[in-house]
Short mmCIF file of C-alpha atoms in Angstrom, two decimals:
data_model
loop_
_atom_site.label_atom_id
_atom_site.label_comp_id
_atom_site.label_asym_id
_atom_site.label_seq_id
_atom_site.Cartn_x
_atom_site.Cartn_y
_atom_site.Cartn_z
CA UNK A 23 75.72 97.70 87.24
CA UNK A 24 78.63 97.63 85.00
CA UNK A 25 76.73 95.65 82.15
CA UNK A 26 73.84 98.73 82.18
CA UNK A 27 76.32 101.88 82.56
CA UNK A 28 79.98 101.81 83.20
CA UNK A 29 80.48 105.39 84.21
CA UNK A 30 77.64 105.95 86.44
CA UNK A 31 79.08 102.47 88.36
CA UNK A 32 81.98 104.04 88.37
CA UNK A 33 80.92 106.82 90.08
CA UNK A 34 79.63 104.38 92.61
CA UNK A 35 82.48 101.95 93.53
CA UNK A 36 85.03 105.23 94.11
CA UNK A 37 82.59 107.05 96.11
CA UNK A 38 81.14 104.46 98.21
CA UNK A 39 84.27 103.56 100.19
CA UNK A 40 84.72 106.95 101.37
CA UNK A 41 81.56 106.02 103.85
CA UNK A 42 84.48 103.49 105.27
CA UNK A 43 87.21 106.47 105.75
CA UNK A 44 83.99 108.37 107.51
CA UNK A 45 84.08 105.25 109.74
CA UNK A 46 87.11 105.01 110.81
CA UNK A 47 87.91 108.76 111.12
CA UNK A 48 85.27 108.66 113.70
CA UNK A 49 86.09 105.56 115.13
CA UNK A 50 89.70 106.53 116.08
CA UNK A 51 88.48 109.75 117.73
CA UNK A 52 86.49 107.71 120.05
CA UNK A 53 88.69 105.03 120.69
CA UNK A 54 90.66 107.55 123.08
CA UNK A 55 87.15 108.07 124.60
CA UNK A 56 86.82 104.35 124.81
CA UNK A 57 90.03 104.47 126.23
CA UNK A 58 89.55 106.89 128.45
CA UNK A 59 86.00 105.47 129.76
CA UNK A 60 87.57 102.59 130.14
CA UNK A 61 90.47 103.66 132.92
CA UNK A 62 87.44 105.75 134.93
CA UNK A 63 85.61 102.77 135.14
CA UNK A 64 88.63 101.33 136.76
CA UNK A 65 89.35 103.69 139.05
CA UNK A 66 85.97 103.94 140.26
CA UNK A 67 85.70 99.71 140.41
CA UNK A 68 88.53 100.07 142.69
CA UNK A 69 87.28 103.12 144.31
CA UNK A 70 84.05 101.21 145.16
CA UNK A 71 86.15 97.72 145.94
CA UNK A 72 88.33 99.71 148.87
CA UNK A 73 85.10 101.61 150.58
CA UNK A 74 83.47 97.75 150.67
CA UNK A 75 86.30 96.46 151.82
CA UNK A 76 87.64 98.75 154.68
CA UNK A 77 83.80 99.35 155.64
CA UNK A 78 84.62 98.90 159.18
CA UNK A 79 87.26 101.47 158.76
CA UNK A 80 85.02 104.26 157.23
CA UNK A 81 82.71 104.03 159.69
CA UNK A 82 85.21 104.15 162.08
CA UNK A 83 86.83 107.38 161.78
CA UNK A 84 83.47 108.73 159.87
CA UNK A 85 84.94 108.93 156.38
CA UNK A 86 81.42 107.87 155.16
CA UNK A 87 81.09 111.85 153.61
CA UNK A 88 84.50 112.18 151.87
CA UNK A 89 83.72 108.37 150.37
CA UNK A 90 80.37 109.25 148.70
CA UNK A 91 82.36 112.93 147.93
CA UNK A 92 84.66 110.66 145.97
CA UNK A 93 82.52 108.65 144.74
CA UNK A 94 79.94 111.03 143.57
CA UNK A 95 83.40 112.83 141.78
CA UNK A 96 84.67 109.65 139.83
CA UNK A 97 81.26 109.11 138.58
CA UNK A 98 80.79 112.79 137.39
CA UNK A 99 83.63 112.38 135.04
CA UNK A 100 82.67 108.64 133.89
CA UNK A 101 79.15 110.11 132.82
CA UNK A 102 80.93 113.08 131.36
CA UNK A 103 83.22 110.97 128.97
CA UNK A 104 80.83 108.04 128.42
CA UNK A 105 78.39 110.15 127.29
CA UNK A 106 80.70 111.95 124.77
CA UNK A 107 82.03 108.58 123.59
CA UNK A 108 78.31 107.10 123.24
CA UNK A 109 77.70 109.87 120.99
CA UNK A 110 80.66 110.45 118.76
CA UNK A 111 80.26 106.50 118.21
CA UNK A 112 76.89 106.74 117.47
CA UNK A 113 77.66 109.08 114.79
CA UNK A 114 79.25 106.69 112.16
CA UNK A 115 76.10 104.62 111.11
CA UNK A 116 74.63 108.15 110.51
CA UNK A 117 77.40 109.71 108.69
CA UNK A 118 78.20 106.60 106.58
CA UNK A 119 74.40 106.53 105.63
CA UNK A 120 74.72 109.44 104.64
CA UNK A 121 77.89 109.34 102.27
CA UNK A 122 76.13 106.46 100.72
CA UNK A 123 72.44 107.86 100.50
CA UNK A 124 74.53 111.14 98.42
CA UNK A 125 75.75 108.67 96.33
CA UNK A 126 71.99 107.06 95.75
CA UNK A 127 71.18 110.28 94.90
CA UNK A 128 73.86 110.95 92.81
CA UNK A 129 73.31 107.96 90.85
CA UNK A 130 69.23 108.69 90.99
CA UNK A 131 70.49 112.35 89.46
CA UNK A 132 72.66 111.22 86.52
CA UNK A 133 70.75 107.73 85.37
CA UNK A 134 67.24 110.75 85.85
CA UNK A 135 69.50 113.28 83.57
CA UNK A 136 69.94 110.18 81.07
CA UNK A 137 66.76 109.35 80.90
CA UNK A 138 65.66 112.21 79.62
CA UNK A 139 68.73 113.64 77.84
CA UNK A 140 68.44 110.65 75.13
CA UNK A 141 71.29 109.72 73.14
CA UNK A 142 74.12 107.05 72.86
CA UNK A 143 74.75 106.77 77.08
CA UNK A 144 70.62 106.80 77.48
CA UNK A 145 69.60 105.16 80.16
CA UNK A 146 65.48 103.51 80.12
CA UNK A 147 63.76 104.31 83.33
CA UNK A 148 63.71 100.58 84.05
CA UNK A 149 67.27 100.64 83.69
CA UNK A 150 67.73 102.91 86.46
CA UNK A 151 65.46 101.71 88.55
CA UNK A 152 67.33 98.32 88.34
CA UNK A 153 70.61 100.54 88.29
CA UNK A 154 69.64 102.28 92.32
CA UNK A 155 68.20 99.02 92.98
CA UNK A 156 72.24 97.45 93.13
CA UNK A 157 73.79 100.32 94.19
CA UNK A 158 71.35 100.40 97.27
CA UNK A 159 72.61 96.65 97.67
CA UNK A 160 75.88 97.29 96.99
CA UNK A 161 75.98 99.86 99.84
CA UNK A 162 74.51 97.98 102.36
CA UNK A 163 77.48 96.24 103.27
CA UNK A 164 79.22 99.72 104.19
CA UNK A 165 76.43 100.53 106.42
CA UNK A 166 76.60 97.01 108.40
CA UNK A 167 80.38 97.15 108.61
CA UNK A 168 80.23 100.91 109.84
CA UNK A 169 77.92 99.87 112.92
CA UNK A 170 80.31 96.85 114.04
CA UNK A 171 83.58 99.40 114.22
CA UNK A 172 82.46 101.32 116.74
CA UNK A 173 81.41 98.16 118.91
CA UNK A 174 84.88 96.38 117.54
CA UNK A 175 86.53 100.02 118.80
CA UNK A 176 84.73 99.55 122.65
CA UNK A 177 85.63 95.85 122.42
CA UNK A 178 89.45 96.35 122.08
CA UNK A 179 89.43 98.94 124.70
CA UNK A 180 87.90 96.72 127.25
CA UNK A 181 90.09 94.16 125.84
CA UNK A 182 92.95 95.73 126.32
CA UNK A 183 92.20 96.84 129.62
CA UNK A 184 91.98 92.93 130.51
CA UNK A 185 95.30 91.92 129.10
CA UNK A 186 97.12 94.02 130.95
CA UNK A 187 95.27 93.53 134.36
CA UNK A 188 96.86 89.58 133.37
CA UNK A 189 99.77 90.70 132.81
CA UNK A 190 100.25 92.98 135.85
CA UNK A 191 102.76 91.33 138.66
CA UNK A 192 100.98 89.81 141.48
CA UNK A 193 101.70 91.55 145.05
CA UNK A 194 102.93 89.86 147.32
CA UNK A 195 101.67 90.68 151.34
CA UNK A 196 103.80 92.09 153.57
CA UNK A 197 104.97 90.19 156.37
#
């Protein structure tokens, strides 16, 4: 790109990255969703464990209502933020296409205004064409890297989630 027209690559290698900040300005909103997914899950895990394990119990002093009433409560709010955090992470492929795709056609714009324009800086249309070609590869590598950081995001939630369930203190039974 740099061999066919400096400025126009330019234009490409300061812009593109911004489709990384898009990322990551996204991805640290939902991480607290992550997070936040992540501790309902729990509670409802351990909501489910205790009904399983005291069945006898519940059905012996007919708390089988005010189970399901709990139940049917933690899940509510588990839908609620899972959903949000599915979609506010499913934003950042979008939005980093995006940034990139305005600078395709940013680059399509100028090397087209070139093209015609004539002169010193003209560009020939096989130029260009080779010219969108690379900047469409050199993008790429945003787009792939925007997809894993959400994943990478709900990976170090969960992950953290486990590190401190081994590092809690183990209980010890009452006599």
């Amino acid at each position: 790109m740099l061999s066919i027209h400096p400025l126009i690559t330019l234009w490409v290698v300061l812009i593109t990255p911004l489709s990384l900040f898009v990322a990551s300005f996204i991805a640290k909103r939902t991480h607290a969703l992550f997070q936040k997914q992540s501790e309902i899950r729990a509670e409802q895990t351990a909501l489910v464990d205790e009904m399983i394990g005291s069945h006898k119990a519940v059905v012996a002093f007919s708390h089988e209502e005010a189970a399901m009433a709990a139940f049917d409560e933690v899940n509510a709010r588990l839908e609620g933020v899972a959903r949000r955090a599915t979609f506010f992470s499913s934003l950042t492929n979008p939005c980093t296409r995006f940034v990139n795709n305005l600078v395709y056609a940013g680059v399509a714009l100028s090397g087209a205004l070139l093209c015609l324009g004539g002169g010193a800086a003209a560009l020939t249309i096989g130029q260009l064409s080779c010219f969108l070609s690379y900047a469409n590869q050199y993008t790429k590598p945003f787009n792939e890297i925007s997809g894993v950081i959400t994943e990478l995001q709900n990976a170090m939630t969960c992950a953290g989630r486990i590190f401190a369930l081994m590092e809690e203190e183990p209980e010890t039974p009452d006599a």
